[in-house]
PDB file of C-alpha atoms in Angstrom:
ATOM      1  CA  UNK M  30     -15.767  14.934  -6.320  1.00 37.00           C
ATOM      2  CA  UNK M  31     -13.305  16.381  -3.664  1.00 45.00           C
ATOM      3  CA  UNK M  32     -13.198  19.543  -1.657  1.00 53.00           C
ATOM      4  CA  UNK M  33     -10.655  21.273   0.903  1.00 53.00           C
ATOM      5  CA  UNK M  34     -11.133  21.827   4.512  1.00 56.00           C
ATOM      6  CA  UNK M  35      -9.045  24.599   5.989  1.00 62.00           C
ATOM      7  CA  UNK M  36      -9.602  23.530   9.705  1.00 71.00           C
ATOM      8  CA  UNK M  37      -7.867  24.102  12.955  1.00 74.00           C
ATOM      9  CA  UNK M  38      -9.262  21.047  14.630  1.00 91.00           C
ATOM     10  CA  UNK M  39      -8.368  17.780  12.720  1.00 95.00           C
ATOM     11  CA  UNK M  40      -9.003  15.548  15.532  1.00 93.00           C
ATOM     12  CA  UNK M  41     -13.026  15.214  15.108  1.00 92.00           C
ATOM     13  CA  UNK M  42     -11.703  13.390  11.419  1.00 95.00           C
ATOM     14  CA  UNK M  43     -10.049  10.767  13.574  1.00 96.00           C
ATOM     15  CA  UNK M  44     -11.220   8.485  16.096  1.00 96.00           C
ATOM     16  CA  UNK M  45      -9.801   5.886  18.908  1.00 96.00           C
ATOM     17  CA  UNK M  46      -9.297   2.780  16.370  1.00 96.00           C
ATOM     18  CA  UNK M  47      -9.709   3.663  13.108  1.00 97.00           C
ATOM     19  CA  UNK M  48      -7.508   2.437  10.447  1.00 96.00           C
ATOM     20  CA  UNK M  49      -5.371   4.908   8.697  1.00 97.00           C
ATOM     21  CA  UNK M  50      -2.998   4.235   5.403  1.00 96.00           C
ATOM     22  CA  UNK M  51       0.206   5.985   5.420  1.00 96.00           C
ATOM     23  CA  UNK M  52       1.520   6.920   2.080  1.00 97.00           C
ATOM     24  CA  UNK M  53       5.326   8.031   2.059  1.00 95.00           C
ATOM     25  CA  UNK M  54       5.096  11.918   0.842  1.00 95.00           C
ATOM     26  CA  UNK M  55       8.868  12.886   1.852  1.00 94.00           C
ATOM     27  CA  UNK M  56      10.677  15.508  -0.661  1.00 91.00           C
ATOM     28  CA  UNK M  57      13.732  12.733   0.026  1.00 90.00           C
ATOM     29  CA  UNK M  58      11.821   9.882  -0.747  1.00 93.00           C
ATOM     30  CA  UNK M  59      12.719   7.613  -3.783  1.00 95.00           C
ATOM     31  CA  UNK M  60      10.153   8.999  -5.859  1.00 95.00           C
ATOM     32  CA  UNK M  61       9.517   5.556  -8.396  1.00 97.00           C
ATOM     33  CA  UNK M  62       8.461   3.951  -5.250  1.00 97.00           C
ATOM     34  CA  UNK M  63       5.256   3.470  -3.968  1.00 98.00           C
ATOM     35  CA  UNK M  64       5.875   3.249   0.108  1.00 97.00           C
ATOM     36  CA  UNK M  65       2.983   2.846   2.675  1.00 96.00           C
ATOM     37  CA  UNK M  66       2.118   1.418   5.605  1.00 95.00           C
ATOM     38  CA  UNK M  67      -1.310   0.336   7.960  1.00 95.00           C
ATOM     39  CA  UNK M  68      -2.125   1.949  10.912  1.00 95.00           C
ATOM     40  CA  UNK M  69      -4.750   2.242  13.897  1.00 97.00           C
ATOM     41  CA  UNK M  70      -5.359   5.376  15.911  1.00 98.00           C
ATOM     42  CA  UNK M  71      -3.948   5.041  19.451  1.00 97.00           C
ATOM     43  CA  UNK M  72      -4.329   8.976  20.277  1.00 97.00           C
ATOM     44  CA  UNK M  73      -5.181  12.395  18.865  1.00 96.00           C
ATOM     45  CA  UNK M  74      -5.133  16.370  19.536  1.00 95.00           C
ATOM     46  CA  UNK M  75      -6.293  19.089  17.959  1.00 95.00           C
ATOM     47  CA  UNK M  76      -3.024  18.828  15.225  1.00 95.00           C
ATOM     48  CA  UNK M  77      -1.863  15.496  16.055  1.00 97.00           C
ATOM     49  CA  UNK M  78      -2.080  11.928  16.067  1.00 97.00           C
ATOM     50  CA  UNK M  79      -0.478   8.697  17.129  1.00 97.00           C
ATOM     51  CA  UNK M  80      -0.961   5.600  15.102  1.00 96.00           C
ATOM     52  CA  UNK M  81       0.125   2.009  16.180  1.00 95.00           C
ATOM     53  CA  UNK M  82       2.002  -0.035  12.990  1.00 91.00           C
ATOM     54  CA  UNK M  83       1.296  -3.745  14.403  1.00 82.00           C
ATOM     55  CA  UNK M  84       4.250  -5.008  12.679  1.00 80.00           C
ATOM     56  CA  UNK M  85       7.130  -2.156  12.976  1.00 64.00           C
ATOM     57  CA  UNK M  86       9.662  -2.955  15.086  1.00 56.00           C
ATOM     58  CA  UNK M  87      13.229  -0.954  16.019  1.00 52.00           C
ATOM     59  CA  UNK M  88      14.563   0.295  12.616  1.00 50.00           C
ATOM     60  CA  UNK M  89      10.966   0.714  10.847  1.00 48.00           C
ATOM     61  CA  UNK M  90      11.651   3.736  10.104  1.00 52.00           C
ATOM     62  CA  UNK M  91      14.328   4.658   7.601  1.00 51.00           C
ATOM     63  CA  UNK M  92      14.541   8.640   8.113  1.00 51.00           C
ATOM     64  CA  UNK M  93      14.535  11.517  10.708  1.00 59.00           C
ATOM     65  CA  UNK M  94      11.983  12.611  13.089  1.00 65.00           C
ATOM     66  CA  UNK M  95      10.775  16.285  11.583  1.00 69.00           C
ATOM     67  CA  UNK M  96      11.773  15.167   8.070  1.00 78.00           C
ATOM     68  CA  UNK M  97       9.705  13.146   6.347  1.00 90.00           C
ATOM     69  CA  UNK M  98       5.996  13.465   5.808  1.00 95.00           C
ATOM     70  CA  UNK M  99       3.210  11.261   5.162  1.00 96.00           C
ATOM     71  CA  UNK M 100      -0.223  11.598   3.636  1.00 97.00           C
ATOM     72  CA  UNK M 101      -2.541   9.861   6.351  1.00 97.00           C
ATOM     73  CA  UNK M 102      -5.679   8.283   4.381  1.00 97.00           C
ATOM     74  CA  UNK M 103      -8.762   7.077   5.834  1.00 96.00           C
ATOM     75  CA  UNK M 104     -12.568   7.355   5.948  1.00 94.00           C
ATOM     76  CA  UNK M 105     -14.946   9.913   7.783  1.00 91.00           C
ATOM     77  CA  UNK M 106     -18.378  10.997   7.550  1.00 84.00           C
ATOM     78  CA  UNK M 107     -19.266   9.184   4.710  1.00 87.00           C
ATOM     79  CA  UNK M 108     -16.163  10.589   2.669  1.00 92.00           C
ATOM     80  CA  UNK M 109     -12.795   9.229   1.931  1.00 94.00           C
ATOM     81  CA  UNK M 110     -10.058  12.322   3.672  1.00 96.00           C
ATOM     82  CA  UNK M 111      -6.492  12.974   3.665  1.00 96.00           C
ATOM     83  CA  UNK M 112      -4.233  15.287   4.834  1.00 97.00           C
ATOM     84  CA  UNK M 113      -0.154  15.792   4.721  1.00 96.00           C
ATOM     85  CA  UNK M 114       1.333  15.167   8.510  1.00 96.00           C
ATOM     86  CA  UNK M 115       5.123  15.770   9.705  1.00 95.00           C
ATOM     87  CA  UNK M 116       6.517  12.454  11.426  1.00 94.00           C
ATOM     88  CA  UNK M 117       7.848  13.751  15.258  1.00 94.00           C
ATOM     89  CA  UNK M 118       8.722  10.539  16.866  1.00 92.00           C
ATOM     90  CA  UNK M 119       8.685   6.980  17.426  1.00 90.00           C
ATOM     91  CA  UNK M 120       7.927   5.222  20.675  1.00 90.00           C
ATOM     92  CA  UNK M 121       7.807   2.147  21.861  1.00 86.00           C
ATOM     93  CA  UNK M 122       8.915   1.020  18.214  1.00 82.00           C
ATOM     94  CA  UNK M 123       5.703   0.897  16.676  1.00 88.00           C
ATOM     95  CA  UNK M 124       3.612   4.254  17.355  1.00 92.00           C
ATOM     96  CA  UNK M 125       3.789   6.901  15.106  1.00 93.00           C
ATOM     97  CA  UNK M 126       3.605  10.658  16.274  1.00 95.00           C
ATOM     98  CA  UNK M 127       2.646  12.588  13.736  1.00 96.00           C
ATOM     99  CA  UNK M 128       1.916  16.369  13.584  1.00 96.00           C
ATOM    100  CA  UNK M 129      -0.536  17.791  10.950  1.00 96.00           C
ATOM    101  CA  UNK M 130      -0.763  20.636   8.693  1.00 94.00           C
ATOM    102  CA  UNK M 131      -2.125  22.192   5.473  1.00 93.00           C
ATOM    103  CA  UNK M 132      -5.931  21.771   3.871  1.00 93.00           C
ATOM    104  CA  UNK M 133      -7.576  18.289   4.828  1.00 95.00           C
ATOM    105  CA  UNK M 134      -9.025  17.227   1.531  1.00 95.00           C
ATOM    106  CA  UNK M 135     -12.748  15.069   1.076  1.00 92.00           C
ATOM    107  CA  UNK M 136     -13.027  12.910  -1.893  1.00 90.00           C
ATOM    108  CA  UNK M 137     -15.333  10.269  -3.227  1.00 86.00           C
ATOM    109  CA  UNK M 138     -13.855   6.476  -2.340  1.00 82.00           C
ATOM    110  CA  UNK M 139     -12.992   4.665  -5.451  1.00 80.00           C
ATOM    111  CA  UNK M 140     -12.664   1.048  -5.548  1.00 84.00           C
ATOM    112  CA  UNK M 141      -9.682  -0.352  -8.026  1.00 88.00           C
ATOM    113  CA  UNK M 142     -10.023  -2.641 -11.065  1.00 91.00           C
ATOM    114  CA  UNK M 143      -9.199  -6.007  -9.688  1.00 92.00           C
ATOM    115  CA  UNK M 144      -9.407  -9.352 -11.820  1.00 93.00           C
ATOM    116  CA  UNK M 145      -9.290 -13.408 -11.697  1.00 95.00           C
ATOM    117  CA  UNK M 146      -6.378 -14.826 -13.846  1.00 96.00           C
ATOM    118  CA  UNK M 147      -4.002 -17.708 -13.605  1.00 96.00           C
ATOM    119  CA  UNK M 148      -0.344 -16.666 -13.459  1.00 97.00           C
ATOM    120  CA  UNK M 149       3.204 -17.826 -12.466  1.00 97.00           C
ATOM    121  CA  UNK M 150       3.854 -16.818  -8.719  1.00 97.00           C
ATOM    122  CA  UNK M 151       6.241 -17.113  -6.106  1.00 96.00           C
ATOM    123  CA  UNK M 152       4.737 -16.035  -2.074  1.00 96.00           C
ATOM    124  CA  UNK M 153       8.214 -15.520   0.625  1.00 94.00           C
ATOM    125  CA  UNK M 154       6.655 -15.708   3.716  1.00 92.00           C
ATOM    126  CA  UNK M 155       8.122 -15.354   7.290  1.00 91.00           C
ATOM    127  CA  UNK M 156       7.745 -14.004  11.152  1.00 90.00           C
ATOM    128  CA  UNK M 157      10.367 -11.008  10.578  1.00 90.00           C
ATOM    129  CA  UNK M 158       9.726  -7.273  11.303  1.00 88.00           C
ATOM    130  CA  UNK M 159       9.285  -4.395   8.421  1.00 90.00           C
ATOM    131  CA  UNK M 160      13.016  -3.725   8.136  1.00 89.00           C
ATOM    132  CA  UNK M 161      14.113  -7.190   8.107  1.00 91.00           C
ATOM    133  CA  UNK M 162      11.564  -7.243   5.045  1.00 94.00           C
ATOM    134  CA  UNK M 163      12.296  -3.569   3.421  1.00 94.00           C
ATOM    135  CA  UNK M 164      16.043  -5.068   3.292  1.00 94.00           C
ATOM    136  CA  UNK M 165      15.133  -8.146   1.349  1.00 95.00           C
ATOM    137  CA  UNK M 166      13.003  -6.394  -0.468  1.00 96.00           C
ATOM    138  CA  UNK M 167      15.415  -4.320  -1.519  1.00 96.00           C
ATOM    139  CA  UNK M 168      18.252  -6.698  -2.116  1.00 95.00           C
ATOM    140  CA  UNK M 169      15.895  -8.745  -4.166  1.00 95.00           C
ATOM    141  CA  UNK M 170      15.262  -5.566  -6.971  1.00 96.00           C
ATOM    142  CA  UNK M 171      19.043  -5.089  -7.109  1.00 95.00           C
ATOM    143  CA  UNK M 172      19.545  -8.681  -7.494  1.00 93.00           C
ATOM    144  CA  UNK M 173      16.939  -9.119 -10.476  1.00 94.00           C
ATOM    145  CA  UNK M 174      17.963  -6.112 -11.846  1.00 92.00           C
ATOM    146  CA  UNK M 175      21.608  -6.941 -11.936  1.00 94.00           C
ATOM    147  CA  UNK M 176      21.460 -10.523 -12.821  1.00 93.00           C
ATOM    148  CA  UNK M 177      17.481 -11.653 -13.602  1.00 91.00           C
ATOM    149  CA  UNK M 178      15.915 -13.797 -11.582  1.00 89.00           C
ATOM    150  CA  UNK M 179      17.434 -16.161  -9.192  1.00 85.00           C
ATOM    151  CA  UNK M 180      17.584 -19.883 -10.708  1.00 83.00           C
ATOM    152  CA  UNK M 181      16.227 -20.936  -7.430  1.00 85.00           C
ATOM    153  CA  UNK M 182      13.302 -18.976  -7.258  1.00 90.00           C
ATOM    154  CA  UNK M 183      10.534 -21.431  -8.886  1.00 93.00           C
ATOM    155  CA  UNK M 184       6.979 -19.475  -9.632  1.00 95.00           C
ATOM    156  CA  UNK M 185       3.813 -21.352  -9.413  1.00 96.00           C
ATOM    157  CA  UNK M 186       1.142 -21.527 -12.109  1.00 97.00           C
ATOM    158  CA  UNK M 187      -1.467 -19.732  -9.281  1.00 97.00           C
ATOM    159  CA  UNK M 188      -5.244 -19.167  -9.361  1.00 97.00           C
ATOM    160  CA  UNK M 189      -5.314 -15.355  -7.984  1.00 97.00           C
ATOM    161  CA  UNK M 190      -7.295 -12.168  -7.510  1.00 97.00           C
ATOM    162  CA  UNK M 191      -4.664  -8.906  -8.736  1.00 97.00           C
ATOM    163  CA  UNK M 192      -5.063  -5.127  -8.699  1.00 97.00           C
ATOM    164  CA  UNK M 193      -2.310  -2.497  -8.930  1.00 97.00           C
ATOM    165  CA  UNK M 194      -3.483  -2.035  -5.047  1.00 97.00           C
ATOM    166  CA  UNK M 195      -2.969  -6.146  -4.231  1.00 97.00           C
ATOM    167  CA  UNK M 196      -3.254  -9.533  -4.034  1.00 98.00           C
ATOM    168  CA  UNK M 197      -6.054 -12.257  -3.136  1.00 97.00           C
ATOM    169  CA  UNK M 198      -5.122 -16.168  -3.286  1.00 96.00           C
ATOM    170  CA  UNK M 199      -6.333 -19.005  -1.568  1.00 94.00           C
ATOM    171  CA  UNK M 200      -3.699 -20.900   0.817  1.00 92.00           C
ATOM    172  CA  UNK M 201      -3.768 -24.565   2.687  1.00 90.00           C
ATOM    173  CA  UNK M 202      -5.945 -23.993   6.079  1.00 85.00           C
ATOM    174  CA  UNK M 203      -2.591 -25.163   7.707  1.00 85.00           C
ATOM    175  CA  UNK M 204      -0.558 -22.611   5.993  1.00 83.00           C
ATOM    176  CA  UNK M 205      -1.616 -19.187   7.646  1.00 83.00           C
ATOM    177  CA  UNK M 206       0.656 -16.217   6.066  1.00 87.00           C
ATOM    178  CA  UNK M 207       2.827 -14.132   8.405  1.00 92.00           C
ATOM    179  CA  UNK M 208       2.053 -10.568   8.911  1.00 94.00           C
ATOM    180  CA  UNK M 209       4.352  -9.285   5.703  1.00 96.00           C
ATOM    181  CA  UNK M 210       5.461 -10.993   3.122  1.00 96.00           C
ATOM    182  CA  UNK M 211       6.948 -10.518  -0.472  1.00 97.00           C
ATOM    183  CA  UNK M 212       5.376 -11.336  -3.427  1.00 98.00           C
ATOM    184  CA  UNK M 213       6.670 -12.431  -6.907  1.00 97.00           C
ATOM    185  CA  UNK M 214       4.636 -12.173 -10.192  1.00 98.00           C
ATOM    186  CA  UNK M 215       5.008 -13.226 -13.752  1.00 96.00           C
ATOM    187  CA  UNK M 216       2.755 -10.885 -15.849  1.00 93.00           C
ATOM    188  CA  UNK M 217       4.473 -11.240 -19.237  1.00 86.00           C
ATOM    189  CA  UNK M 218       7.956 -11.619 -20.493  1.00 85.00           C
ATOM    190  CA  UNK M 219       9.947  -9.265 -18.835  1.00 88.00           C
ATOM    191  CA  UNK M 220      10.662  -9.331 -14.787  1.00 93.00           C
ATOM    192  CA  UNK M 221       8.291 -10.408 -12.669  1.00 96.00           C
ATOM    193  CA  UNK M 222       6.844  -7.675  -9.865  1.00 97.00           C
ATOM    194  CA  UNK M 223       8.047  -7.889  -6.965  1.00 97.00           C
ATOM    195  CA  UNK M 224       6.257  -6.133  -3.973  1.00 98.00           C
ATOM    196  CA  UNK M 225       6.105  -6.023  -0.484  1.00 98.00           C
ATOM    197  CA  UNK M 226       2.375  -6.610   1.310  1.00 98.00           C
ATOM    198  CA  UNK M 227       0.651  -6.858   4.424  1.00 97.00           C
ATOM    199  CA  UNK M 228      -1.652  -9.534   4.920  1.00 96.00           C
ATOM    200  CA  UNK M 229      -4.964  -7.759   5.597  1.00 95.00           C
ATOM    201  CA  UNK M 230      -7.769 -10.494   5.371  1.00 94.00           C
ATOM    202  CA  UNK M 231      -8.490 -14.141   5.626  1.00 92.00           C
ATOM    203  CA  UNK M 232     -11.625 -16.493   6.035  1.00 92.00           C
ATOM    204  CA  UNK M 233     -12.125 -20.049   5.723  1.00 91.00           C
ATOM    205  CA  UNK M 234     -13.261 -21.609   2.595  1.00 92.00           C
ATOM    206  CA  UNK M 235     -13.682 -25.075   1.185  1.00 89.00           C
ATOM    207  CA  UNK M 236     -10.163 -25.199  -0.419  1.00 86.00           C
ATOM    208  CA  UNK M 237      -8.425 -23.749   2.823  1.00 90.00           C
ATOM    209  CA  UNK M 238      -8.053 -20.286   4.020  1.00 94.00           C
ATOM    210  CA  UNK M 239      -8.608 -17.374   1.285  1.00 95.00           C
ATOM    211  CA  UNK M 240      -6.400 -14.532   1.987  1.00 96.00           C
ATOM    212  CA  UNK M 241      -6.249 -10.833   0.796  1.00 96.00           C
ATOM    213  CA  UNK M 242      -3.092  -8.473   0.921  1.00 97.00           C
ATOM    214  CA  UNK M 243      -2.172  -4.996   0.282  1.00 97.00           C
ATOM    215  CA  UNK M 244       1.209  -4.250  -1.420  1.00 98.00           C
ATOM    216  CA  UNK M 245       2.655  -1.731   0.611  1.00 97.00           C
ATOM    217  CA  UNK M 246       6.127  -1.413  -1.256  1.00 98.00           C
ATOM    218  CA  UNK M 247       6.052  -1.921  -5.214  1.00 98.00           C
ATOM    219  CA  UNK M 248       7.811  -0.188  -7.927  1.00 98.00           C
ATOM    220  CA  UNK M 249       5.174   2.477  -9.359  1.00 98.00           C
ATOM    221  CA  UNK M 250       6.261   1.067 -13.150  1.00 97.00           C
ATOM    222  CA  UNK M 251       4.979  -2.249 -11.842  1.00 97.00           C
ATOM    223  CA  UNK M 252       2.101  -1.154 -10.537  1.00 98.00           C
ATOM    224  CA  UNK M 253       1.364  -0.046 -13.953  1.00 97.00           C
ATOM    225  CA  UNK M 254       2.107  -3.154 -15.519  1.00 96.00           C
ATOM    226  CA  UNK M 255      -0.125  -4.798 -13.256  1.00 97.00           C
ATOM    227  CA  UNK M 256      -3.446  -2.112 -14.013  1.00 96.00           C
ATOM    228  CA  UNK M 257      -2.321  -2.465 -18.051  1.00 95.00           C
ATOM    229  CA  UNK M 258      -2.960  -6.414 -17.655  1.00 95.00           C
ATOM    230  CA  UNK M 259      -5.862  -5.903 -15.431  1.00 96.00           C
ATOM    231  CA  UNK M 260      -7.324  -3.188 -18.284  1.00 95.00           C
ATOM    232  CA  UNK M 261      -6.776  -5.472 -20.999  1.00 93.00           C
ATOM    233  CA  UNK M 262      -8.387  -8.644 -19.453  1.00 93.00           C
ATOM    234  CA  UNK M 263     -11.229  -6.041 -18.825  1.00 93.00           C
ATOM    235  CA  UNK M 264     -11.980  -4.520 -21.924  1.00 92.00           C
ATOM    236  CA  UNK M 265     -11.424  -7.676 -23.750  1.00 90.00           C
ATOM    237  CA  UNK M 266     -14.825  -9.103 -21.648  1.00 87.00           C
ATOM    238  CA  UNK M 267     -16.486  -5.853 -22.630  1.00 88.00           C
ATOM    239  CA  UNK M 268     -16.139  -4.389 -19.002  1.00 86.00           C
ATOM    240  CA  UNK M 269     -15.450  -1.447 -17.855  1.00 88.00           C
ATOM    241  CA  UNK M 270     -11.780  -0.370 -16.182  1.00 89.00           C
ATOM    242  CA  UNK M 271     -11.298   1.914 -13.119  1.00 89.00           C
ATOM    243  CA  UNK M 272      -7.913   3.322 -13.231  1.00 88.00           C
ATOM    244  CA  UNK M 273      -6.268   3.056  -9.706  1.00 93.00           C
ATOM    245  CA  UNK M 274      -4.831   6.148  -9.912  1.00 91.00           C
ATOM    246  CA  UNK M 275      -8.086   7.381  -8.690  1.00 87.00           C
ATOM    247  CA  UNK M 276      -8.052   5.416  -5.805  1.00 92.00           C
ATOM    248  CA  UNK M 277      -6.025   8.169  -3.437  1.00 94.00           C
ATOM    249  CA  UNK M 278      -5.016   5.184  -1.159  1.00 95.00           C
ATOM    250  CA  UNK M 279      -2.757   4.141  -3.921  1.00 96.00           C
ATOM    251  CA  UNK M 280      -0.739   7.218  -4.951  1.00 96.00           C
ATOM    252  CA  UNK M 281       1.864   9.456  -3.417  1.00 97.00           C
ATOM    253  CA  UNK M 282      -0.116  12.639  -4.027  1.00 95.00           C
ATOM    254  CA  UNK M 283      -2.778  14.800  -3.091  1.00 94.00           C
ATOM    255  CA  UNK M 284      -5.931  16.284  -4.987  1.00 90.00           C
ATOM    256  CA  UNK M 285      -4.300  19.308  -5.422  1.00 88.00           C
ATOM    257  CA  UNK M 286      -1.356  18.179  -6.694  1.00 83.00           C
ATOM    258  CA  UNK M 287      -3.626  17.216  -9.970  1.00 70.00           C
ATOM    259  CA  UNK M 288      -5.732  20.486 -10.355  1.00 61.00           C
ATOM    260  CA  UNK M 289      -2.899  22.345  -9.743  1.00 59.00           C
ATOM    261  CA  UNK M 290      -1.513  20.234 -12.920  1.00 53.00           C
ATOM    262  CA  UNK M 291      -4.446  20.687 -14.578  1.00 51.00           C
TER     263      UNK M 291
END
C-alpha cells in the first residue's frame, strides 16, 4: 500500500525531534553501495529541514552543497513517508540543510526478516568521527578485495541477531560500543561482509549489555547475501521470509521508481 502526496507544505510531516533515515539518492553516487545515515529534526519550513547527525564531524560529507540528494525516511500519521530532498549546507559540522521537492510518498512500514545463528565475526570499534570510519571502511574493501582477508583479522564464533538491515549481539556490561563501528561477517565461503553501522540500541541483560545496530554503509551484493542466508534458515523452519527490499528504509529508491518499472 503506498500513495503520493503532491503538497506544498512538507513541514506538518516533520516535527521538532523526530528521527529521520537518510538514504544516499545522488545521480553521482556509487550506485552498488548502500549509503545512509541517522538523523533528528533540529528545524523545518514549509520546503525545508535541518537534521542533526550526532556523530558527523568536519569532512562527513563527501560531495557538494546543491549536488547530491537524499531520500529522507521516517514515520507520520500512522504511515511510513519519504520524499527526495537537495542537500544546501552544512553547519556547525553536523546539521544538515536540506531543501525538498517532488511527490512525498505514504507506504505501509515493513519490518525485515531477521534471524538467530552462530557465525564467525569480527566487531572494530572506536571513538572516531564518520569520515575517519568511511575511510577505513573503504580501505578495508580494497584491501580484501585485492589481497583477502588480513591474517590478523581473527573472527569469533558469535551468538547474533542478522538482517540485511543489521546487527544485534550481546557485549560485556564493561564493554559499551562507540557510536560507529565496522563490522565483519563470515556467512559462507567466500568474503566475509563488511559494513559500516551505527549503534542504535542497548539494555542490560544477564550476560552484559545487548546491543542493536544499523548498517549504514554495506555493499548492496552483501546485503543480499545476508537476506539469502536469512531466507534459507527461514524456510528451512517452515517460516515465512519478508524480503527487505520492501522495507523502504533499506533501499536507494522510491515507490515510483518500481511502478514505473513495473
Amino acid at each position: 500500500m503506498s500513495h503520493h502526496s503532491h503538497i506544498s507544505d512538507y513541514s506538518r510531516y516533520f516535527s521538532q525531534g523526530q528521527k529521520v533515515y537518510l538514504v544516499n539518492m545522488s545521480a553521482e553516487r556509487n550506485s552498488d553501495i548502500y549509503e545512509s545515515l541517522s538523523g533528528v529534526v533540529t528545524s523545518r519550513g514549509v520546503n525545508t529541514l535541518e537534521l542533526m547527525v550526532t556523530y558527523g564531524g568536519n569532512g562527513a560529507y563527501d560531495g557538494e552543497a546543491g549536488k547530491t540528494t537524499y531520500k529522507l525516511t521516517s514515520e507520520a500519521l500512522g504511515s511510513g513517508i519519504q520524499v527526495l530532498a537537495d542537500l544546501t549546507g552544512i553547519v556547525a559540522g553536523n546539521v544538515y540543510q536540506f531543501r525538498m521537492h517532488g511527490e512525498l510518498e505514504m507506504f505501509q512500514r515493513r519490518t525485515v526478516s531477521r534471524r538467530e545463528l552462530s557465525a564467525p565475526i569480527f566487531h572494530l570499534r572506536g571513538n572516531f568521527p564518520l569520515p575517519s570510519f568511511r575511510k577505513e571502511w573503504k580501505r578495508i574493501i580494497d584491501h580484501l578485495r585485492s589481497n583477502g582477508v588480513p591474517p590478523g583479522l581473527v573472527l569469533q564464533e558469535t551468538k547474533i541477531n542478522l538482517s540485511a538491515g543489521g546487527i544485534g549481539l550481546t557485549v560485556a556490561a564493561t564493554d559499551r560500543p562507540s557510536p560507529l563501528s565496522i563490522f565483519f561477517v563470515a556467512l559462507d565461503e567466500g568474503l566475509p561482509v563488511c559494513a559500516l553501522a551505527e549503534t542504535i540500541w542497548g539494555h542490560r541483560v544477564d550476560e552484559g549489555l545487548r546491543c542493536g545496530f544499523r548498517f549504514i554503509q554495506i555493499f548492496k551484493a552483501d546485503q543480499e547475501r545476508i537476506d539469502s542466508r536469512i531466507s534459507d534458515l527461514i524456510r528451512k523452519n517452515g517460516g515465512t521470509h519478508r524480503e527487505y527490499t520492501r522495507n523502504w528504509v533499506l533501499v536507494d529508491k522510491m515507490v515510483a521508481d518500481d511502478r514505473n518499472l513495473g
